[in-house]
mmCIF file of C-alpha atoms in Angstrom:
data_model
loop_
_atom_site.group_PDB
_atom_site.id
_atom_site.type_symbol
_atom_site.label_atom_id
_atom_site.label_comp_id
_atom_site.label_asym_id
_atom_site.label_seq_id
_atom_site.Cartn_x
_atom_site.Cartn_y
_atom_site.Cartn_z
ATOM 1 C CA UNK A 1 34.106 -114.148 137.141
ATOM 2 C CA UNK A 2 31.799 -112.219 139.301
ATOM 3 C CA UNK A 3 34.275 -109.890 140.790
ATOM 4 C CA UNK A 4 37.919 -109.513 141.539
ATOM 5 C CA UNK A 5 39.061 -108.961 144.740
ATOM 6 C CA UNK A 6 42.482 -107.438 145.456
ATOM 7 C CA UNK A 7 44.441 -107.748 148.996
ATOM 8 C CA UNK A 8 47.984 -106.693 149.845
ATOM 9 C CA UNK A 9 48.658 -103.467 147.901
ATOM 10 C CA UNK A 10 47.283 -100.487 147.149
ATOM 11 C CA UNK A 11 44.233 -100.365 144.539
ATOM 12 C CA UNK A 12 44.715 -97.599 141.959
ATOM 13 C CA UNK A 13 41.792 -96.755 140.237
ATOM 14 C CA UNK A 14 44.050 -97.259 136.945
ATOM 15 C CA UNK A 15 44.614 -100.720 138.270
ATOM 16 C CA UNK A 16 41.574 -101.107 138.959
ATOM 17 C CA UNK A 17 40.534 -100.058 135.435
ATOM 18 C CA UNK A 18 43.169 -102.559 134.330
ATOM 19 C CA UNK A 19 41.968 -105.317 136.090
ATOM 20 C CA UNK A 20 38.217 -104.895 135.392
ATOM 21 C CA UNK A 21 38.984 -104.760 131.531
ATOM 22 C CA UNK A 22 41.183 -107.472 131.672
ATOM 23 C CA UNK A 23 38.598 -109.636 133.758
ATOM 24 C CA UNK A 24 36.051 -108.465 132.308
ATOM 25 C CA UNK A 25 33.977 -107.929 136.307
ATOM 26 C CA UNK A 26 34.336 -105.197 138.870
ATOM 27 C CA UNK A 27 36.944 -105.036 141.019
ATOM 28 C CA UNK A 28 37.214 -104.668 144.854
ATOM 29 C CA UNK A 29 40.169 -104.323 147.461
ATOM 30 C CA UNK A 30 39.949 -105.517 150.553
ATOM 31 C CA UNK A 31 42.756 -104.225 153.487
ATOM 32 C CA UNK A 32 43.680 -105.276 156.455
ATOM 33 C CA UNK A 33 46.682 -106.664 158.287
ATOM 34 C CA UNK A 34 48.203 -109.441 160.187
ATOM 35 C CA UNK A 35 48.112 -107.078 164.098
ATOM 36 C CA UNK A 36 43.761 -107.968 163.023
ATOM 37 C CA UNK A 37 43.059 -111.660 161.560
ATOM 38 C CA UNK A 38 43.540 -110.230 157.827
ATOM 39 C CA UNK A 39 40.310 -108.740 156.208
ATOM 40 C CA UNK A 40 39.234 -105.988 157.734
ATOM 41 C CA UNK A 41 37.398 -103.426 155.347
ATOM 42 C CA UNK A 42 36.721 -103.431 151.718
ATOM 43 C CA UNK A 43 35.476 -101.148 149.260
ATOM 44 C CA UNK A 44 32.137 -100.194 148.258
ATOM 45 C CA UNK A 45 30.672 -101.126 145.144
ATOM 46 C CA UNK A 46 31.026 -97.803 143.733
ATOM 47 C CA UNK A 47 34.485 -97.729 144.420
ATOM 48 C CA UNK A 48 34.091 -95.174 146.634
ATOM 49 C CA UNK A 49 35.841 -95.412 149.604
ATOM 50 C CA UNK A 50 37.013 -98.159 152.289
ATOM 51 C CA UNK A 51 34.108 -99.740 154.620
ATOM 52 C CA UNK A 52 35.627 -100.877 157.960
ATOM 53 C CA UNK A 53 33.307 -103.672 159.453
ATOM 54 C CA UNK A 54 32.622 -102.220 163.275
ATOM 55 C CA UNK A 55 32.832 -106.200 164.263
ATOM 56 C CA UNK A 56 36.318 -105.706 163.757
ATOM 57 C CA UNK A 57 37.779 -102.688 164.747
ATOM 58 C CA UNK A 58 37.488 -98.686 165.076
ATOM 59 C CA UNK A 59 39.184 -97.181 162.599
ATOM 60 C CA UNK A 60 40.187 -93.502 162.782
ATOM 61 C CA UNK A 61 42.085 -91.109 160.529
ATOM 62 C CA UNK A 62 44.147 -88.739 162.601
ATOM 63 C CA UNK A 63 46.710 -85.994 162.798
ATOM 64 C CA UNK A 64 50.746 -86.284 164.337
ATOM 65 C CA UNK A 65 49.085 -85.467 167.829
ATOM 66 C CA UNK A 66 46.329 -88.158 167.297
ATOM 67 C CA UNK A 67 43.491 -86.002 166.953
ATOM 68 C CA UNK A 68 40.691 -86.542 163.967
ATOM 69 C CA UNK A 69 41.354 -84.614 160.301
ATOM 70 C CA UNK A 70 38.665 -83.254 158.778
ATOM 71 C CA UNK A 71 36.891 -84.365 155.477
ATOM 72 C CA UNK A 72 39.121 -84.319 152.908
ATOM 73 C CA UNK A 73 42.030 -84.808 155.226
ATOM 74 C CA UNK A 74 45.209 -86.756 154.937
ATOM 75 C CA UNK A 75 46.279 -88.464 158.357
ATOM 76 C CA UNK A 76 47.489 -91.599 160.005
ATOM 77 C CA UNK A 77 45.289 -94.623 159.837
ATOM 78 C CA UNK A 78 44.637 -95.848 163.572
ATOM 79 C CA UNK A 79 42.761 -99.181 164.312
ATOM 80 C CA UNK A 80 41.448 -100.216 167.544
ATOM 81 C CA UNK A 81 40.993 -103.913 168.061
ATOM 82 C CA UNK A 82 37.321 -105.233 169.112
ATOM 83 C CA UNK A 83 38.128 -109.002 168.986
ATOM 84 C CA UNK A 84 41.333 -109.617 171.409
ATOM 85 C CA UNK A 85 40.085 -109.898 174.835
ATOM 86 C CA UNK A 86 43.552 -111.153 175.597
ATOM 87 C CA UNK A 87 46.031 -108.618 173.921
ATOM 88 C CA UNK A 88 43.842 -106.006 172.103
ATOM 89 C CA UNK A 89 45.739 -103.000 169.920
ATOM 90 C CA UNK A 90 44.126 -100.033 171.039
ATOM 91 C CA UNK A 91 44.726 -96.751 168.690
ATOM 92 C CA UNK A 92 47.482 -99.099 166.878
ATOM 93 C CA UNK A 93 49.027 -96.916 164.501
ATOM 94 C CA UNK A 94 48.771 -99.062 161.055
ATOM 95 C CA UNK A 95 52.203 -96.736 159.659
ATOM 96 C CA UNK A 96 49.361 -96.103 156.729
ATOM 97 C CA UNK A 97 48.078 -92.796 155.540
ATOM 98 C CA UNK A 98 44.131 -92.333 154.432
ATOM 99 C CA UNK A 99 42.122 -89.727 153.468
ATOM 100 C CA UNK A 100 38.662 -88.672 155.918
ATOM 101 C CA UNK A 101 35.751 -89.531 154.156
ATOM 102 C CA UNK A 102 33.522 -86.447 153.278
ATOM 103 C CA UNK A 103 30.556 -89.328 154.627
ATOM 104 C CA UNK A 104 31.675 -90.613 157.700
ATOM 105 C CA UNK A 105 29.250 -93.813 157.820
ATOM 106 C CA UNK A 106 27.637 -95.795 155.600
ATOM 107 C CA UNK A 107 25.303 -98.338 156.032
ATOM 108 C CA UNK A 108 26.244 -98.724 160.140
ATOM 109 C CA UNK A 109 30.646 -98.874 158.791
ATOM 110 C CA UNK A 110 32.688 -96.741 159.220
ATOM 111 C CA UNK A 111 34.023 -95.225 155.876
ATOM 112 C CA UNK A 112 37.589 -94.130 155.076
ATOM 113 C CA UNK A 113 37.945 -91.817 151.720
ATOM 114 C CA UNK A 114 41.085 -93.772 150.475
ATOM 115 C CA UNK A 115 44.205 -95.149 151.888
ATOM 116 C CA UNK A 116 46.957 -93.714 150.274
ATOM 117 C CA UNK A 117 49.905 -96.475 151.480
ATOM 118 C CA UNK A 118 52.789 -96.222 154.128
ATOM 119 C CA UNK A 119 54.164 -93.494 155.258
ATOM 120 C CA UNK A 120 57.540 -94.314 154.025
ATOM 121 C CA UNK A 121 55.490 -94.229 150.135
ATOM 122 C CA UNK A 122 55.209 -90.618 150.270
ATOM 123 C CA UNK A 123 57.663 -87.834 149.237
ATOM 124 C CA UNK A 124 57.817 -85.040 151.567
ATOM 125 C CA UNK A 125 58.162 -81.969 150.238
ATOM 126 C CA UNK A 126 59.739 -78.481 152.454
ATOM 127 C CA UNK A 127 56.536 -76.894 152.617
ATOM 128 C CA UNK A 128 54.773 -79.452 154.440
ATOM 129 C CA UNK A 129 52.566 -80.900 150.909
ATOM 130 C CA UNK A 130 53.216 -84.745 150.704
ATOM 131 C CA UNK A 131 52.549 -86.643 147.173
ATOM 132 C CA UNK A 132 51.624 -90.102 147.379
ATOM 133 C CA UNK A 133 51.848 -92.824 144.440
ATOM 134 C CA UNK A 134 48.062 -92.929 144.607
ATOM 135 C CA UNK A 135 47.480 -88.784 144.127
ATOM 136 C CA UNK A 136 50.127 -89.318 142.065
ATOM 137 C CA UNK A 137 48.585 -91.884 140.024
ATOM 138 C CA UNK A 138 45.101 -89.996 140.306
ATOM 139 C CA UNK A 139 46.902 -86.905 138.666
ATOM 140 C CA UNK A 140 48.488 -88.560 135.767
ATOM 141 C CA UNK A 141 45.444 -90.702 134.603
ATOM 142 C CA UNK A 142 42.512 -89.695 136.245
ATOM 143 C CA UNK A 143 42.583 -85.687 135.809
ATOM 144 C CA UNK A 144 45.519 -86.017 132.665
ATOM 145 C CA UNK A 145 44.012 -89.419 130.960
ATOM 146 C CA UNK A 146 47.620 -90.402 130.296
ATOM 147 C CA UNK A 147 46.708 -94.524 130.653
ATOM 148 C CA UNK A 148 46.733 -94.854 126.574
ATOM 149 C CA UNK A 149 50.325 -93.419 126.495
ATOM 150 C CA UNK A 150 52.381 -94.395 129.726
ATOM 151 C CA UNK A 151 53.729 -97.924 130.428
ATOM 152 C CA UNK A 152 55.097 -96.800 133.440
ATOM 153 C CA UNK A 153 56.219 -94.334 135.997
ATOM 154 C CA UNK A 154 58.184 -93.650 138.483
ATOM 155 C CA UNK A 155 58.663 -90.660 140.418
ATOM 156 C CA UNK A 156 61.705 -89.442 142.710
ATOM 157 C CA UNK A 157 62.538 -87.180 145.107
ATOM 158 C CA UNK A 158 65.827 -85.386 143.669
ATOM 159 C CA UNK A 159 66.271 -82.315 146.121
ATOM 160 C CA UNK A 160 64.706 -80.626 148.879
ATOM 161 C CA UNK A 161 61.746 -78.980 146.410
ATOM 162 C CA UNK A 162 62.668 -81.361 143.653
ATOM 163 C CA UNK A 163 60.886 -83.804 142.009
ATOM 164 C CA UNK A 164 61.580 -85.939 138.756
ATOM 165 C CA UNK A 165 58.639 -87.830 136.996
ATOM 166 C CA UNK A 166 60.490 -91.032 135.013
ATOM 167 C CA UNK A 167 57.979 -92.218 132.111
ATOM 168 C CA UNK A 168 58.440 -95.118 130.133
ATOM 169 C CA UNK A 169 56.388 -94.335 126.856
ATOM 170 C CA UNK A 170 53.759 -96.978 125.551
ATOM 171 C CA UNK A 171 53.581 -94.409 122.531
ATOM 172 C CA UNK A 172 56.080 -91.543 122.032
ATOM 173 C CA UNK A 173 54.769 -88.413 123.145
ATOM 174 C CA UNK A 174 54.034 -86.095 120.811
ATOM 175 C CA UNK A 175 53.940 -81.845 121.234
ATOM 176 C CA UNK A 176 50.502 -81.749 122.398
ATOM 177 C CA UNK A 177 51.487 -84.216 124.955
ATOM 178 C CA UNK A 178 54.867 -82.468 125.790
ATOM 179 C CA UNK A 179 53.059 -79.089 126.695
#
């Protein structure tokens, strides 16, 4: 094939890996949602980064009081409908959390860093830090290069500062890996 195109979920960038090798093409993700007609951005080429077509919508990355984060950010992913003349979402809050794009604009879209999933996919921690599966993911096999030795994981939120990471070995660790 040409290129893959994933819709519905979350693209890691070990998934995306996964998928290339396996399919032997690049791989894209498109998101969007039913509140829009479906597609509504996709990512670059590069990988880098969500494209929302401004035929579409407005898309914004925002704080809790619905102002916009800075580069880097995490915040709320807020759409604004440009197509429904009849009942149009204005600042609909999507429930999902992105980062802000260090470049804001590319090409004439509007660019969105990553979206990191729901809300409801991200562990709170006391002093106001959230994890996400995707920095989670990013941590474990993008900065640690774990993808040779982990099957799976799964992490949970065991006390108010506590966290437990659940690995299911494709290869036994060994000391180096322990330390």
């Amino acid at each position: 094939p040409a290129s893959a195109i994933t819709t519905s979920d979350i693209l890691t960038e070990q998934a995306r890996a996964r998928i290339g090798r396996v399919m032997r093409c690049p791989v894209h993700s498109w998101y969007g949602s039913h509140e829009f007609n479906g597609y509504v951005a996709g990512t670059l080429p590069d990988g880098d980064g969500y494209a929302f077509n401004p035929l579409f919508v407005y898309a914004e990355v925002v704080d809790e009081d619905g102002r916009p984060v800075g580069s880097g950010e995490i915040g709320r992913l807020v759409l604004t409908d440009l197509n429904n003349y009849v009942f149009p979402f204005v600042r609909y809050d999507t429930e999902d959390l992105a980062v802000e794009s260090e470049e804001r604009f590319h090409g004439g879209f509007r660019l969105v860093g990553s979206i990191e999933g729901r809300d409801s996919d991200v562990l709170s921690l006391p002093s106001g830090r959230t994890i996400s599966a995707v920095s989670l993911g990013q941590l474990l096999f993008g900065v640690g290069d774990l993808e040779p030795f982990v099957r799976s994981y799964q992490c949970a939120q065991t006390g108010d500062d506590e966290l437990e990471l659940r690995v299911v070995w494709k290869v036994p660790p060994t000391p180096a890996l322990e330390g």
